[in-house]
């Protein structure tokens, strides 16, 4: 149970490290998790009975990455192009993502027995993350991906031009822009990377923790990740 909670928490925390480095408060990480969960659920529902796990699971993860990244890009667009602070944009999109999930569960994706606000029908077994065993119901694949995300983000922020641009943008965006740093592009890319990782976290919640799409499937993990990153400095 602890590891199953820790895995999506790591994905969200690493994504938030990227946005915090760029000086951005990505409060919308909860909504990005939810859109990742919805995107993964779409693949699970439509292809779960026709494809094997080896093909289906990567498609679900990719869909979750696209869903979370696209939702984060909306926050970035509002921030970079419209001047809407990411806190306000993120909170609004969090609410919209949950409304959309509830609409799907109670409407088009309702279980065969009728409308319900509880959950969609369970996904096919082939659509779920494989578990180590009945005694250890965790996904080794997701654990490996989470550890890989930690290493990749640490290396990228420390040793690449993009990481340097993020740090410069976060320290002083106006000065960085005068020095030639593409601050708007850096901010947008930080949002998208965070959304991609949050989307994977969302897919894990519906493809292992629950086995179906549920309202508020993010479970507050995104907000907890904010606290984790703040406390860790």
GROMACS .gro file of N, CA and C in nm, residues 12 28-41 64 67-68 71 93-102 104-105 109 195 198-203 205-206 213-220:
model
  147
   12UNK      N    1   0.463   1.282  -0.961
   12UNK     CA    2   0.416   1.419  -0.943
   12UNK      C    3   0.524   1.507  -0.882
   28UNK      N    4  -0.206   2.305  -1.075
   28UNK     CA    5  -0.291   2.221  -1.159
   28UNK      C    6  -0.246   2.078  -1.175
   29UNK      N    7  -0.149   2.033  -1.097
   29UNK     CA    8  -0.098   1.897  -1.112
   29UNK      C    9  -0.207   1.793  -1.085
   30UNK      N   10  -0.301   1.824  -0.997
   30UNK     CA   11  -0.411   1.732  -0.970
   30UNK      C   12  -0.495   1.710  -1.096
   31UNK      N   13  -0.527   1.816  -1.165
   31UNK     CA   14  -0.603   1.805  -1.288
   31UNK      C   15  -0.527   1.731  -1.396
   32UNK      N   16  -0.395   1.749  -1.399
   32UNK     CA   17  -0.313   1.678  -1.497
   32UNK      C   18  -0.311   1.528  -1.468
   33UNK      N   19  -0.311   1.492  -1.341
   33UNK     CA   20  -0.326   1.351  -1.305
   33UNK      C   21  -0.460   1.296  -1.354
   34UNK      N   22  -0.565   1.374  -1.333
   34UNK     CA   23  -0.699   1.330  -1.370
   34UNK      C   24  -0.711   1.311  -1.521
   35UNK      N   25  -0.656   1.404  -1.598
   35UNK     CA   26  -0.663   1.390  -1.744
   35UNK      C   27  -0.579   1.272  -1.791
   36UNK      N   28  -0.466   1.246  -1.725
   36UNK     CA   29  -0.390   1.126  -1.756
   36UNK      C   30  -0.469   1.001  -1.728
   37UNK      N   31  -0.541   1.001  -1.616
   37UNK     CA   32  -0.626   0.887  -1.582
   37UNK      C   33  -0.737   0.868  -1.684
   38UNK      N   34  -0.799   0.977  -1.728
   38UNK     CA   35  -0.906   0.969  -1.826
   38UNK      C   36  -0.854   0.917  -1.959
   39UNK      N   37  -0.738   0.969  -2.003
   39UNK     CA   38  -0.681   0.926  -2.130
   39UNK      C   39  -0.645   0.777  -2.128
   40UNK      N   40  -0.584   0.733  -2.017
   40UNK     CA   41  -0.552   0.591  -2.004
   40UNK      C   42  -0.679   0.506  -2.001
   41UNK      N   43  -0.782   0.557  -1.935
   41UNK     CA   44  -0.909   0.485  -1.927
   41UNK      C   45  -0.973   0.472  -2.065
   64UNK      N   46  -0.182   0.862  -2.146
   64UNK     CA   47  -0.183   0.936  -2.020
   64UNK      C   48  -0.082   1.051  -2.024
   67UNK      N   49  -0.242   1.319  -2.239
   67UNK     CA   50  -0.351   1.385  -2.168
   67UNK      C   51  -0.302   1.480  -2.061
   68UNK      N   52  -0.210   1.432  -1.977
   68UNK     CA   53  -0.156   1.518  -1.872
   68UNK      C   54  -0.076   1.634  -1.927
   71UNK      N   55  -0.313   1.901  -2.079
   71UNK     CA   56  -0.383   1.978  -1.976
   71UNK      C   57  -0.286   2.078  -1.911
   93UNK      N   58  -0.866   2.458  -1.381
   93UNK     CA   59  -0.857   2.337  -1.463
   93UNK      C   60  -0.866   2.211  -1.378
   94UNK      N   61  -0.824   2.218  -1.252
   94UNK     CA   62  -0.846   2.105  -1.160
   94UNK      C   63  -0.995   2.076  -1.148
   95UNK      N   64  -1.072   2.181  -1.126
   95UNK     CA   65  -1.217   2.163  -1.111
   95UNK      C   66  -1.280   2.110  -1.238
   96UNK      N   67  -1.239   2.164  -1.353
   96UNK     CA   68  -1.296   2.119  -1.479
   96UNK      C   69  -1.262   1.973  -1.508
   97UNK      N   70  -1.142   1.931  -1.473
   97UNK     CA   71  -1.103   1.792  -1.498
   97UNK      C   72  -1.188   1.696  -1.415
   98UNK      N   73  -1.217   1.733  -1.292
   98UNK     CA   74  -1.302   1.648  -1.208
   98UNK      C   75  -1.446   1.645  -1.257
   99UNK      N   76  -1.496   1.759  -1.303
   99UNK     CA   77  -1.631   1.763  -1.360
   99UNK      C   78  -1.638   1.673  -1.483
  100UNK      N   79  -1.535   1.678  -1.566
  100UNK     CA   80  -1.531   1.595  -1.687
  100UNK      C   81  -1.529   1.447  -1.652
  101UNK      N   82  -1.449   1.410  -1.551
  101UNK     CA   83  -1.443   1.270  -1.509
  101UNK      C   84  -1.578   1.222  -1.457
  102UNK      N   85  -1.644   1.305  -1.376
  102UNK     CA   86  -1.776   1.268  -1.323
  102UNK      C   87  -1.878   1.256  -1.435
  104UNK      N   88  -1.820   1.164  -1.745
  104UNK     CA   89  -1.795   1.039  -1.815
  104UNK      C   90  -1.847   0.919  -1.735
  105UNK      N   91  -1.822   0.921  -1.605
  105UNK     CA   92  -1.861   0.807  -1.520
  105UNK      C   93  -2.013   0.796  -1.511
  109UNK      N   94  -1.967   0.666  -2.002
  109UNK     CA   95  -1.892   0.550  -1.955
  109UNK      C   96  -1.959   0.482  -1.836
  195UNK      N   97   0.323   1.791  -1.656
  195UNK     CA   98   0.197   1.728  -1.692
  195UNK      C   99   0.213   1.586  -1.742
  198UNK      N  100   0.276   1.375  -1.437
  198UNK     CA  101   0.151   1.365  -1.360
  198UNK      C  102   0.052   1.273  -1.430
  199UNK      N  103   0.052   1.276  -1.564
  199UNK     CA  104  -0.036   1.187  -1.639
  199UNK      C  105  -0.004   1.041  -1.615
  200UNK      N  106   0.125   1.009  -1.609
  200UNK     CA  107   0.164   0.871  -1.578
  200UNK      C  108   0.115   0.833  -1.440
  201UNK      N  109   0.127   0.926  -1.345
  201UNK     CA  110   0.077   0.900  -1.209
  201UNK      C  111  -0.072   0.871  -1.212
  202UNK      N  112  -0.147   0.949  -1.291
  202UNK     CA  113  -0.290   0.927  -1.301
  202UNK      C  114  -0.323   0.791  -1.360
  203UNK      N  115  -0.246   0.750  -1.460
  203UNK     CA  116  -0.271   0.619  -1.522
  203UNK      C  117  -0.247   0.507  -1.421
  205UNK      N  118  -0.300   0.519  -1.105
  205UNK     CA  119  -0.413   0.514  -1.011
  205UNK      C  120  -0.531   0.434  -1.068
  206UNK      N  121  -0.558   0.451  -1.196
  206UNK     CA  122  -0.675   0.382  -1.252
  206UNK      C  123  -0.642   0.243  -1.305
  213UNK      N  124  -1.205   0.387  -1.370
  213UNK     CA  125  -1.201   0.532  -1.349
  213UNK      C  126  -1.301   0.569  -1.241
  214UNK      N  127  -1.256   0.647  -1.143
  214UNK     CA  128  -1.342   0.691  -1.033
  214UNK      C  129  -1.334   0.842  -1.019
  215UNK      N  130  -1.436   0.903  -0.959
  215UNK     CA  131  -1.427   1.047  -0.933
  215UNK      C  132  -1.309   1.077  -0.840
  216UNK      N  133  -1.243   1.188  -0.866
  216UNK     CA  134  -1.129   1.231  -0.783
  216UNK      C  135  -1.027   1.119  -0.768
  217UNK      N  136  -0.997   1.053  -0.880
  217UNK     CA  137  -0.904   0.939  -0.877
  217UNK      C  138  -0.762   0.980  -0.839
  218UNK      N  139  -0.731   1.109  -0.849
  218UNK     CA  140  -0.597   1.154  -0.809
  218UNK      C  141  -0.573   1.136  -0.660
  219UNK      N  142  -0.680   1.137  -0.581
  219UNK     CA  143  -0.668   1.110  -0.438
  219UNK      C  144  -0.588   1.212  -0.360
  220UNK      N  145  -0.574   1.334  -0.412
  220UNK     CA  146  -0.497   1.436  -0.340
  220UNK      C  147  -0.347   1.419  -0.347
   0.00000   0.00000   0.00000
